[in-house]
mmCIF file of C-alpha atoms and ligand atoms in Angstrom:
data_model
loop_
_atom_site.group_PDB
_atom_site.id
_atom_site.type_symbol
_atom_site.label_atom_id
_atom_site.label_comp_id
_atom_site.label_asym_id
_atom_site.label_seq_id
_atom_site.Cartn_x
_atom_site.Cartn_y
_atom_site.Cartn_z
ATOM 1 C CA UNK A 1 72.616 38.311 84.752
ATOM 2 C CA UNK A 2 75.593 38.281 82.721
ATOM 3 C CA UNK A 3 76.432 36.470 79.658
ATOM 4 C CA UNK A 4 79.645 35.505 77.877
ATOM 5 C CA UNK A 5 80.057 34.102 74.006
ATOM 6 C CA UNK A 6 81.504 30.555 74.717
ATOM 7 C CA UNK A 7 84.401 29.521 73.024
ATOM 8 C CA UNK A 8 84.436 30.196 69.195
ATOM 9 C CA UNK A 9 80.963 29.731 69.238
ATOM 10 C CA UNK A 10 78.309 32.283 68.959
ATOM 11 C CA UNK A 11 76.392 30.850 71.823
ATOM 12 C CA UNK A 12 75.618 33.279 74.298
ATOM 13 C CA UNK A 13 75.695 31.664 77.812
ATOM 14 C CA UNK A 14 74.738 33.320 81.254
ATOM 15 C CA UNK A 15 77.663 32.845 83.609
ATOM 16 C CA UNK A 16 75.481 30.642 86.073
ATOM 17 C CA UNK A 17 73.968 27.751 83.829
ATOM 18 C CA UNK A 18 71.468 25.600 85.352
ATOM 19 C CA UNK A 19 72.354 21.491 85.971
ATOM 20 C CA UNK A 20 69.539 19.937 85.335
ATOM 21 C CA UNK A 21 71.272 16.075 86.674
ATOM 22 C CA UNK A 22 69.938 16.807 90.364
ATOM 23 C CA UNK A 23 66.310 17.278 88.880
ATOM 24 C CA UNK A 24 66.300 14.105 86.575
ATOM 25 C CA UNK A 25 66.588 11.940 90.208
ATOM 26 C CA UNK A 26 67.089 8.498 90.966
ATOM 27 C CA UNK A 27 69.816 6.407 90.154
ATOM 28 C CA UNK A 28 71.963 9.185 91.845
ATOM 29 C CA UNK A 29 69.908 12.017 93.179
ATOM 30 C CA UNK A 30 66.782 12.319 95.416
ATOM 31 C CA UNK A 31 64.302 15.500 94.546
ATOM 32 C CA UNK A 32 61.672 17.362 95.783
ATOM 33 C CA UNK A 33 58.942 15.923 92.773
ATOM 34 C CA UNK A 34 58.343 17.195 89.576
ATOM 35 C CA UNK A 35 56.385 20.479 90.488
ATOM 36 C CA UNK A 36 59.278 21.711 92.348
ATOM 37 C CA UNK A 37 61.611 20.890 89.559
ATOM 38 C CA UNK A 38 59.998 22.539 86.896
ATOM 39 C CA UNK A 39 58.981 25.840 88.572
ATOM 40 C CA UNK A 40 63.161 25.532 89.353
ATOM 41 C CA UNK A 41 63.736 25.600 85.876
ATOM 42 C CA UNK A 42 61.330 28.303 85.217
ATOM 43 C CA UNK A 43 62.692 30.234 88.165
ATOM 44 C CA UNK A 44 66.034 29.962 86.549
ATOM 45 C CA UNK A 45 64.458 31.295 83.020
ATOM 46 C CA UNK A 46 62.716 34.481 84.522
ATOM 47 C CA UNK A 47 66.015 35.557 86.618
ATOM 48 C CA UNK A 48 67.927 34.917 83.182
ATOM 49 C CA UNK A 49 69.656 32.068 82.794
ATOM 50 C CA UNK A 50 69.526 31.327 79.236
ATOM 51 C CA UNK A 51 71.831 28.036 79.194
ATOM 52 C CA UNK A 52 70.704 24.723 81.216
ATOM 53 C CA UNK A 53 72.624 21.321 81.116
ATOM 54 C CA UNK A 54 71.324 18.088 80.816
ATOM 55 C CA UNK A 55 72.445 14.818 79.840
ATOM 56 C CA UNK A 56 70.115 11.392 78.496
ATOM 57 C CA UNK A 57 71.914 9.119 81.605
ATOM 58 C CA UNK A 58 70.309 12.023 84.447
ATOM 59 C CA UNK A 59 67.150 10.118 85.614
ATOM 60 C CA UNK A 60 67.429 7.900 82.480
ATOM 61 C CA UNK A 61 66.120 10.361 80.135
ATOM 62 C CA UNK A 62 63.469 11.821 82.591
ATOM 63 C CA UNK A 63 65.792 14.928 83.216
ATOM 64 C CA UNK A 64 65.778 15.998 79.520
ATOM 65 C CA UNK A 65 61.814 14.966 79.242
ATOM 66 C CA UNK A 66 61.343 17.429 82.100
ATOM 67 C CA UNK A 67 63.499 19.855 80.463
ATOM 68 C CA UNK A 68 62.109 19.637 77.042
ATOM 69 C CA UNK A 69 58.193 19.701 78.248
ATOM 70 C CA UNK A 70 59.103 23.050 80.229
ATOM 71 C CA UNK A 71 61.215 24.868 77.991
ATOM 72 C CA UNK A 72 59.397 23.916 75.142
ATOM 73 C CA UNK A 73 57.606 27.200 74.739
ATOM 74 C CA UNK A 74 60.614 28.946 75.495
ATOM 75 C CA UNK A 75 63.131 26.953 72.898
ATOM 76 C CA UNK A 76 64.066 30.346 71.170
ATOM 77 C CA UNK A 77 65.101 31.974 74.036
ATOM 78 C CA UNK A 78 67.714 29.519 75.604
ATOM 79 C CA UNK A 79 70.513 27.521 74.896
ATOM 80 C CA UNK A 80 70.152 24.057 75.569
ATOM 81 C CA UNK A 81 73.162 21.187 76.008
ATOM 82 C CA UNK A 82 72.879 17.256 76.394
ATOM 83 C CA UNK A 83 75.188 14.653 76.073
ATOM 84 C CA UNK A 84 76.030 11.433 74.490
ATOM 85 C CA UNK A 85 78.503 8.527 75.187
ATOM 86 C CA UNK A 86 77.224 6.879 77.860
ATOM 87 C CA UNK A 87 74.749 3.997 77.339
ATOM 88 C CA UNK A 88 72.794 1.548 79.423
ATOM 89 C CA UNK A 89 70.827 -1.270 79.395
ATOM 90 C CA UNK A 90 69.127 -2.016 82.705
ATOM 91 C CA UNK A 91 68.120 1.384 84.230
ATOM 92 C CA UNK A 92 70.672 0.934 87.036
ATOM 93 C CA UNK A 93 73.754 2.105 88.020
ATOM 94 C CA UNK A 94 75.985 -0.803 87.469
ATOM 95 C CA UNK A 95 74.853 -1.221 83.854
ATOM 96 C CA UNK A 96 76.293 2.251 82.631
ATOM 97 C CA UNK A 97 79.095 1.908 79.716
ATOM 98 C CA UNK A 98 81.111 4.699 77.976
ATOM 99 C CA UNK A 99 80.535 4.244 74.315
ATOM 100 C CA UNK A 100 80.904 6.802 71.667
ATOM 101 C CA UNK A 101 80.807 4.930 68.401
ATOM 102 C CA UNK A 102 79.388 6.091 65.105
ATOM 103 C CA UNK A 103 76.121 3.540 66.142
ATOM 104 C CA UNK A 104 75.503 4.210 69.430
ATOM 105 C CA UNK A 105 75.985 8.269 68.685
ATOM 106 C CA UNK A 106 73.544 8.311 65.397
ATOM 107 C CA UNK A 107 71.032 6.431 67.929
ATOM 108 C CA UNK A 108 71.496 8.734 70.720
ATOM 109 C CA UNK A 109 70.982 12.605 69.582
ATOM 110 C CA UNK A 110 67.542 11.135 68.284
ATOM 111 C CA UNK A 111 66.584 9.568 71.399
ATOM 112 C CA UNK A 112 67.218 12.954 72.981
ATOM 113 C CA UNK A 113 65.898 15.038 70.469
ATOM 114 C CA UNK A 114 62.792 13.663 71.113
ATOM 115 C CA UNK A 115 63.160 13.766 75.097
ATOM 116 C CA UNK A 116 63.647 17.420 74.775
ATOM 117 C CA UNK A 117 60.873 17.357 72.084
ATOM 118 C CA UNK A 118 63.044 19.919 69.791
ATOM 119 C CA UNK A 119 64.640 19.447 66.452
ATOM 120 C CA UNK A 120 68.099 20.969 67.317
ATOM 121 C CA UNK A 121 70.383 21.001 70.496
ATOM 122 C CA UNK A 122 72.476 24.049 70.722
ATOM 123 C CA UNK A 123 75.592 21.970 72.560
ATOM 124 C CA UNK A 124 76.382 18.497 71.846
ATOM 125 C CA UNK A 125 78.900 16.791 74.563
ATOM 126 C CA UNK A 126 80.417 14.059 74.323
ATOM 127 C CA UNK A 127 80.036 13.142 78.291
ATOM 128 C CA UNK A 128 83.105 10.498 79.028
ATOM 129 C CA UNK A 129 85.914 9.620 77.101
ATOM 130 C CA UNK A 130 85.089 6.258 75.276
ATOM 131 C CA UNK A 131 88.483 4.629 75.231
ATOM 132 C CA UNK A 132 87.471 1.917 72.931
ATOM 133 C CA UNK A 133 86.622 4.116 70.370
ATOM 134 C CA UNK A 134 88.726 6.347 68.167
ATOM 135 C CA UNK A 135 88.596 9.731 68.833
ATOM 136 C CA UNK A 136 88.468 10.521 65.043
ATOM 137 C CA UNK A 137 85.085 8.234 64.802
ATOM 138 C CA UNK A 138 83.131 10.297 67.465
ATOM 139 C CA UNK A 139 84.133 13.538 66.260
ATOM 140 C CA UNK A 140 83.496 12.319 62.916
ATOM 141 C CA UNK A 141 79.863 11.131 63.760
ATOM 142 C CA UNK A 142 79.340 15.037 65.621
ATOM 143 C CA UNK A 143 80.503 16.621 62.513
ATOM 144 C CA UNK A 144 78.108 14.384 60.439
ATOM 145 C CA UNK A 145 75.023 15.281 62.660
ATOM 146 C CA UNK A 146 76.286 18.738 62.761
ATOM 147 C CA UNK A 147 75.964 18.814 58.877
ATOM 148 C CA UNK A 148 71.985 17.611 59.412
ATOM 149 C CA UNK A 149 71.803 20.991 61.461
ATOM 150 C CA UNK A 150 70.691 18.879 64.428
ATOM 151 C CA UNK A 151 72.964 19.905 66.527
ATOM 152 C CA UNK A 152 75.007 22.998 65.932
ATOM 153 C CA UNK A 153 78.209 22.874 68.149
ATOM 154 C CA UNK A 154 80.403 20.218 69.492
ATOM 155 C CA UNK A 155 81.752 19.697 73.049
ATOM 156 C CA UNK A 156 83.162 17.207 75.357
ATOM 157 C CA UNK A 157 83.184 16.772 78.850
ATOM 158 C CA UNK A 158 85.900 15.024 81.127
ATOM 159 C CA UNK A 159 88.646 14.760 78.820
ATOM 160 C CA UNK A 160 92.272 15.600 79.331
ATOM 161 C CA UNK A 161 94.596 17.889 76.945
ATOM 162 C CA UNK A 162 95.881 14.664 75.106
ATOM 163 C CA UNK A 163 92.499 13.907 74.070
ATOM 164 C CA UNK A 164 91.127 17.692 73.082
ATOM 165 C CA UNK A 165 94.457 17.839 71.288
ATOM 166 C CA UNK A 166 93.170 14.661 69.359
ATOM 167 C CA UNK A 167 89.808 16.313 68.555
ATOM 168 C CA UNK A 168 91.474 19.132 67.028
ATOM 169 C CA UNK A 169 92.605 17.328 64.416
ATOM 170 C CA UNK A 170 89.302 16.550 62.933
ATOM 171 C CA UNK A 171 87.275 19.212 63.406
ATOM 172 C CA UNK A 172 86.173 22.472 66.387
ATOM 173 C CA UNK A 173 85.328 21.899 69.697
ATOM 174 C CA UNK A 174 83.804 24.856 71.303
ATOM 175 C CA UNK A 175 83.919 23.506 74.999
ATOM 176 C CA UNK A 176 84.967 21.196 77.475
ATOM 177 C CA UNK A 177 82.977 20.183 80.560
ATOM 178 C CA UNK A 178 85.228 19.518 83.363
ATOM 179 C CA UNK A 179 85.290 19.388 86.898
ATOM 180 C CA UNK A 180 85.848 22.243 88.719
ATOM 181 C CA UNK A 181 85.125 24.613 91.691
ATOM 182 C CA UNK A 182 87.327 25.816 94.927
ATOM 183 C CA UNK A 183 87.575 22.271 96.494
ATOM 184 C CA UNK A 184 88.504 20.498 92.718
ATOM 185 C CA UNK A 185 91.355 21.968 90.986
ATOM 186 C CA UNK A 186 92.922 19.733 88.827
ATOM 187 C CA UNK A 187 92.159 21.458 85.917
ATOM 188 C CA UNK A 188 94.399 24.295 86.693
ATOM 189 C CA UNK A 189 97.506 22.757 86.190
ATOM 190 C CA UNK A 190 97.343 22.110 82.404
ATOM 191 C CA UNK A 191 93.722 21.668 81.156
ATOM 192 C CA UNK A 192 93.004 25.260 81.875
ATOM 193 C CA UNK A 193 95.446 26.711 80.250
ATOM 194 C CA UNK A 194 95.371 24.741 77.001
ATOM 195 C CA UNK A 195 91.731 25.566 77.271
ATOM 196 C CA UNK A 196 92.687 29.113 77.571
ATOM 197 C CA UNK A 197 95.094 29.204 74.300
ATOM 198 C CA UNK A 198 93.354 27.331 72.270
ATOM 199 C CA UNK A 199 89.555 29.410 72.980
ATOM 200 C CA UNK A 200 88.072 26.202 74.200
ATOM 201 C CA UNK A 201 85.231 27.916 76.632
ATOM 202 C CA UNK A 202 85.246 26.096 79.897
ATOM 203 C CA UNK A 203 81.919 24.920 81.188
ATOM 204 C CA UNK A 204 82.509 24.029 85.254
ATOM 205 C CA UNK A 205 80.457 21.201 86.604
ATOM 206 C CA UNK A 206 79.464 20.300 90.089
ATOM 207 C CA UNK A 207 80.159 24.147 90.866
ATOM 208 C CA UNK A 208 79.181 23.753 94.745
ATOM 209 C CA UNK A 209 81.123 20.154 95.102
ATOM 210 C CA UNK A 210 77.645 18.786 94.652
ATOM 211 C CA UNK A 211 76.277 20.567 97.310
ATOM 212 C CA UNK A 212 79.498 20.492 99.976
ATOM 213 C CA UNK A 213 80.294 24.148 98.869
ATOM 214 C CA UNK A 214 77.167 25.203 100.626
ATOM 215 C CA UNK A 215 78.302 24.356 104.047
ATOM 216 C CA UNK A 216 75.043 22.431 104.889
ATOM 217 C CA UNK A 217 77.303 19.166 105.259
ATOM 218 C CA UNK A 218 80.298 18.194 107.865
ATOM 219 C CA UNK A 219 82.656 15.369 108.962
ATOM 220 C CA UNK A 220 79.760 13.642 110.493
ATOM 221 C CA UNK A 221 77.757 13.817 107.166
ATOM 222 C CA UNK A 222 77.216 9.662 106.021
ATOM 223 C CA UNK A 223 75.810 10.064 102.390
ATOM 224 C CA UNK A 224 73.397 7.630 101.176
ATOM 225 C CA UNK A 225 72.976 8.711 97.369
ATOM 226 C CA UNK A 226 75.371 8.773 94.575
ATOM 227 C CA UNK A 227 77.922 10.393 96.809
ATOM 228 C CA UNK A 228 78.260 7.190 99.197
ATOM 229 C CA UNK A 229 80.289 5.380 95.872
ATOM 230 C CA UNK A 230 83.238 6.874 95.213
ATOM 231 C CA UNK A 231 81.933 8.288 91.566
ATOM 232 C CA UNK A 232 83.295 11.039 90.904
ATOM 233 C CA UNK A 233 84.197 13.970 93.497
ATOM 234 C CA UNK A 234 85.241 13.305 97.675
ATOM 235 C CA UNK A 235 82.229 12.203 100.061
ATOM 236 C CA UNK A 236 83.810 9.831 101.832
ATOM 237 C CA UNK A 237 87.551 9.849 102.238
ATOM 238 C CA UNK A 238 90.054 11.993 104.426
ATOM 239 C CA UNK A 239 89.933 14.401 101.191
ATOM 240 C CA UNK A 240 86.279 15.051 102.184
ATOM 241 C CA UNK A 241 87.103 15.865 106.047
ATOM 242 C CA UNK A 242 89.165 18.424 104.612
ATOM 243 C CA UNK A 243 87.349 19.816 102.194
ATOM 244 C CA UNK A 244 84.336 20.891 104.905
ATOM 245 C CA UNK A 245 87.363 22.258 107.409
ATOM 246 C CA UNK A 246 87.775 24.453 104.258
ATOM 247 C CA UNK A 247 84.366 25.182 103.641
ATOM 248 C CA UNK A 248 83.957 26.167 107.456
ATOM 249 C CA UNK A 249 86.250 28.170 107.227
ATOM 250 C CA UNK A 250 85.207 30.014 103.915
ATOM 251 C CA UNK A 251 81.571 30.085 105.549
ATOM 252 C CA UNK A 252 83.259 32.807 108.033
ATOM 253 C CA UNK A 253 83.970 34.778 104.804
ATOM 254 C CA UNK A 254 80.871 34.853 103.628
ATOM 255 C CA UNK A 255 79.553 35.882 106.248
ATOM 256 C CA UNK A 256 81.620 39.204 106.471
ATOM 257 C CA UNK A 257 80.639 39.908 103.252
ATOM 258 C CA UNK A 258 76.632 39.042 103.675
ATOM 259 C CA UNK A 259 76.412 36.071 101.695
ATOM 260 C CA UNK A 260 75.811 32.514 101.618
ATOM 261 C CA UNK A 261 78.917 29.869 101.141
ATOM 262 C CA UNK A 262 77.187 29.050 97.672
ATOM 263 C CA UNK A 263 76.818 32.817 96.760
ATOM 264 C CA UNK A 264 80.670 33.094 97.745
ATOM 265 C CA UNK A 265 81.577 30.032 96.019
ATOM 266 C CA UNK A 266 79.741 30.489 92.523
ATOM 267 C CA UNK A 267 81.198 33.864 92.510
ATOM 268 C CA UNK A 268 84.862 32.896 92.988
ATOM 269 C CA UNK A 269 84.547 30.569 90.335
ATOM 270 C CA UNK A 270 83.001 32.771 87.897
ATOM 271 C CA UNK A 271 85.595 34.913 87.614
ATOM 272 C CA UNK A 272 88.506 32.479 87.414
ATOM 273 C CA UNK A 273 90.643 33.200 84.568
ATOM 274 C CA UNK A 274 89.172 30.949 81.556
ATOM 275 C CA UNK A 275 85.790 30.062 83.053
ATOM 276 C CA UNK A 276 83.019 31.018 80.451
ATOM 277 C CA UNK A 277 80.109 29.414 82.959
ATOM 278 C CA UNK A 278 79.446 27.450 86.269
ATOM 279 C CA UNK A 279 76.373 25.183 86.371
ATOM 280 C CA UNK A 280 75.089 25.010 89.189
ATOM 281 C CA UNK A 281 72.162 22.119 90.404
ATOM 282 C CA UNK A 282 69.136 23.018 92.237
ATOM 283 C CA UNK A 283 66.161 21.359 93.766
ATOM 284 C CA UNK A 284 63.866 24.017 94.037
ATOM 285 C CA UNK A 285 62.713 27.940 93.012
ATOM 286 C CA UNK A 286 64.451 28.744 96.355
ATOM 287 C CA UNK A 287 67.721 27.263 95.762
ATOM 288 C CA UNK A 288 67.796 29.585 92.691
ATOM 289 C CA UNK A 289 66.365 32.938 93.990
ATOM 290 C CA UNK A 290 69.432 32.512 96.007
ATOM 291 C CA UNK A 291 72.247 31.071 93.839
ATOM 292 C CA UNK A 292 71.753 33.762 91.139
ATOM 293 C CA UNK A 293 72.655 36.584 94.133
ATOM 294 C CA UNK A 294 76.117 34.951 93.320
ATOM 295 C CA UNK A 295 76.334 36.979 90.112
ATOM 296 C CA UNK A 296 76.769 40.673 89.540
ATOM 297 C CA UNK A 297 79.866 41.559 92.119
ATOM 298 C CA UNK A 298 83.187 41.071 93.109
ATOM 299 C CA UNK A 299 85.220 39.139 96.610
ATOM 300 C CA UNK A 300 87.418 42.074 97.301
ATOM 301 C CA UNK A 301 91.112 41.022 96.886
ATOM 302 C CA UNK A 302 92.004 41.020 100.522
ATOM 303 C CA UNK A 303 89.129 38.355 100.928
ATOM 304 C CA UNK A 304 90.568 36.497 97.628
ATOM 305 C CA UNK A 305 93.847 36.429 99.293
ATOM 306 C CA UNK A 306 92.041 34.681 102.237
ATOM 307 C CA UNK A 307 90.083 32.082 100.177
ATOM 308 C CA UNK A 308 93.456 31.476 98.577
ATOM 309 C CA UNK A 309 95.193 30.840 101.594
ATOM 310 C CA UNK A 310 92.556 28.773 103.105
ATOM 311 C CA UNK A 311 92.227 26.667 99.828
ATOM 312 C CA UNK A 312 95.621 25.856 99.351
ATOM 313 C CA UNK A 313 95.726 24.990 103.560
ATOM 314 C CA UNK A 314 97.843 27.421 104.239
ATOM 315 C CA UNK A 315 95.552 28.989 107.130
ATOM 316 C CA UNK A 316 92.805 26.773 108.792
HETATM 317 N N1 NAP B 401 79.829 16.284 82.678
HETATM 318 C C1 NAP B 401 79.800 15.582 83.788
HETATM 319 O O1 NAP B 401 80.396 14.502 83.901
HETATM 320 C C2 NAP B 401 79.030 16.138 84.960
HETATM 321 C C3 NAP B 401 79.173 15.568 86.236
HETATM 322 C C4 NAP B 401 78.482 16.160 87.293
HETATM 323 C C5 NAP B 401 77.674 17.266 87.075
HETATM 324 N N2 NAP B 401 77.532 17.782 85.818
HETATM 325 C C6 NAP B 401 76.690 18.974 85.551
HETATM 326 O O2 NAP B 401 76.948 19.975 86.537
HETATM 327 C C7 NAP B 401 75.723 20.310 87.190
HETATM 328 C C8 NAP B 401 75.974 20.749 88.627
HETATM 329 O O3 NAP B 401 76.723 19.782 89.339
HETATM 330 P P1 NAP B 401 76.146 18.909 90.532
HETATM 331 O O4 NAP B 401 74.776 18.464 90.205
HETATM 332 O O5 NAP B 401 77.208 17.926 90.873
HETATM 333 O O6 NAP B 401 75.945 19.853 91.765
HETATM 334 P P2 NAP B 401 76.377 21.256 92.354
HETATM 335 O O7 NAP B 401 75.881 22.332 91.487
HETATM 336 O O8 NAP B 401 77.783 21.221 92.743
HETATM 337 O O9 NAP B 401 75.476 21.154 93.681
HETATM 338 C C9 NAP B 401 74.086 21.153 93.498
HETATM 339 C C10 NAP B 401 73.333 20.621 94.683
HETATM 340 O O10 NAP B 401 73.580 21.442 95.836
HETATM 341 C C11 NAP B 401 72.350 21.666 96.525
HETATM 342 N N3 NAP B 401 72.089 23.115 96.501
HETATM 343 C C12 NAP B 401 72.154 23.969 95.428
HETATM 344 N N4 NAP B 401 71.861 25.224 95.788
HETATM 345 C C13 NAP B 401 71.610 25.183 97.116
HETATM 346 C C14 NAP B 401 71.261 26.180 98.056
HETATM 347 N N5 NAP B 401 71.122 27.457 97.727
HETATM 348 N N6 NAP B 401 71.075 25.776 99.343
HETATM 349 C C15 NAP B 401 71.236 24.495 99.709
HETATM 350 N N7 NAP B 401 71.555 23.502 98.858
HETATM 351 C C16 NAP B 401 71.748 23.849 97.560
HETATM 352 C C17 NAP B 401 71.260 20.899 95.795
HETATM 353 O O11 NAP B 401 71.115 19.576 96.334
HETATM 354 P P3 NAP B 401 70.234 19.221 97.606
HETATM 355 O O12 NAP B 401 69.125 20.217 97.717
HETATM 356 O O13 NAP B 401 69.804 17.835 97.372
HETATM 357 O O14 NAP B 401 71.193 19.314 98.747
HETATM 358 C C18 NAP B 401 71.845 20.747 94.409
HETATM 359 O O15 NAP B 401 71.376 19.632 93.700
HETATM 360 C C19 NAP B 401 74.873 19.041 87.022
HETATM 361 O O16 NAP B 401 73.511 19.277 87.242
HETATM 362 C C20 NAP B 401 75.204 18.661 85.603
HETATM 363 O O17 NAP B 401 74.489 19.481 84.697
HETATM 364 C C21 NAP B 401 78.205 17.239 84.781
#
């Protein structure tokens, strides 16, 4: 495994994090039951990743429970990052509201504190931009916590230069959580490279397009979970038809080179320019004995120029 300090932070991180939002199941996600789960996470531990993602809205709380009760032994050894900002009051879908006031924030890191049964989290995100609420209150509220040693850094996830530009002005954030792998790219145009000059380390979510990257889906695909509504990410547009031409066609890569489409496309992101980790979800031990055979080598530049090409549809 390898590891890489993220942002001005002295948080250690292996470059493949684990997501734990798959595991924490319904609302969004379907899983293979609680046994597979946590041997995923421990999987994950003994092949050395040291930095797993979670969030109190995955599985309404049950992801971090799961998290906590199985890392608890190991809380030393890894780095662990939840969220806050997004509240609910009916465990359903539909009843899910950004909010990121002093309140709701003082409530939260002790709900998850005790989900994760631990007395500190490592990386405190702010998960969705609250627009109701003043940037200066929420980062206010972190630093307070912060001060109770209860959480020792501050991140945010999903917000746009403006807004980390705002942050600055009160206080350090040592990450941002954004979208990003070879099908989303948005982030390259400007939230990158402010990122990038300002030592903000970059923490990419849904790494494999929420499973698309993998090559197990195509145009025929009808999703039934999360994916089926338009959330976040393409599932069910013209946007998706083209994404798994793309993936087909960057399947025929990996192949050359003796890996999986995951493998391929954990690895490629990895080593963009500015990209301190990629999380990555898994279901199961398996999925992770053969995710972390993403890590440790490099897509030779003629194959880079290819996946370039074929990204940006210039050969299909
Ligand atoms: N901050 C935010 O707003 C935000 C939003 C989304 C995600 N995240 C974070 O990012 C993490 C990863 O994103 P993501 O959950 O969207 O998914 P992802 O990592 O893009 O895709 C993961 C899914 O792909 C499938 N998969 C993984 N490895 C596989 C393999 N080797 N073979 C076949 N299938 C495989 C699994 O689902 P199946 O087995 O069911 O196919 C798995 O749940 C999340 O867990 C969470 O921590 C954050």
């Amino acid at each position: 495994m390898e590891y890489r300090i993220l942002g001005k932070s002295d948080l250690r991180v292996s470059v493949m994090g684990y997501g734990a939002w798959g595991i924490g199941g319904a609302p969004f996600w379907e899983t293979e039951g609680e046994a597979s789960s946590a041997n995923s996470i421990e999987k994950a531990l003994s092949l050395g990743i040291n930095f797993f993602d979670t969030a109190p809205v995955y599985g309404f709380g049950y992801s971090e429970k799961l998290l906590g009760k199985t890392l608890r032994k190991k809380r030393k050894d890894v780095i662990i990052a939840t969220k806050c900002g997004l509240r609910w009051n009916r465990e359903e879908l539909k009843s899910l509201r950004k909010q990121a006031d002093r309140e709701s924030i003082l409530q939260e890191i002790d709900l998850s504190l005790g989900r994760l049964e631990t007395d500190y989290v490592d990386l405190y995100q702010v998960h969705w931009p609250d627009e109701k609420t003043p940037i200066k209150e929420t980062i206010d509220t972190l630093l307070e916590i912060q001060k109770t040693g209860k959480i020792r850094y501050i991140g945010v996830s999903n917000y746009s230069v403006e807004m980390m530009e705002e942050c600055l002005k009160y206080g350090q954030i040592v990450s941002l959580q954004p979208m990003y792998n070879m099908l989303e790219r948005d982030i390259e145009q400007e939230i990158l490279p402010y990122c990038l000059e300002h030592d903000i380390g970059i923490i990419c979510y849904s790494s494999l397009a929420s499973g698309v990257l993998t090559g197990k889906y195509d145009e025929n695909t009808r999703f039934t979970d999360w994916r089926s509504k338009d959330i976040i990410g393409h599932f069910t547009d013209d946007v998706y038809v083209s994404h798994v031409k793309k993936v087909r066609d960057i399947t025929k890569i990996s192949k050359k080179l003796g890996k999986t489409t995951a493998q391929l496309a954990i690895n490629w992101l990895i080593h963009r320019q500015g990209v301190t980790t990629a999380l990555v979800g898994v279901k199961n031990p398996e999925q992770v004995e053969q995710n972390i055979r993403a890590v440790g080598w490099k897509i030779p530049d003629e194959d880079l120029n290819t996946i370039t090409n074929i990204l940006e549809g210039r050969r299909m």
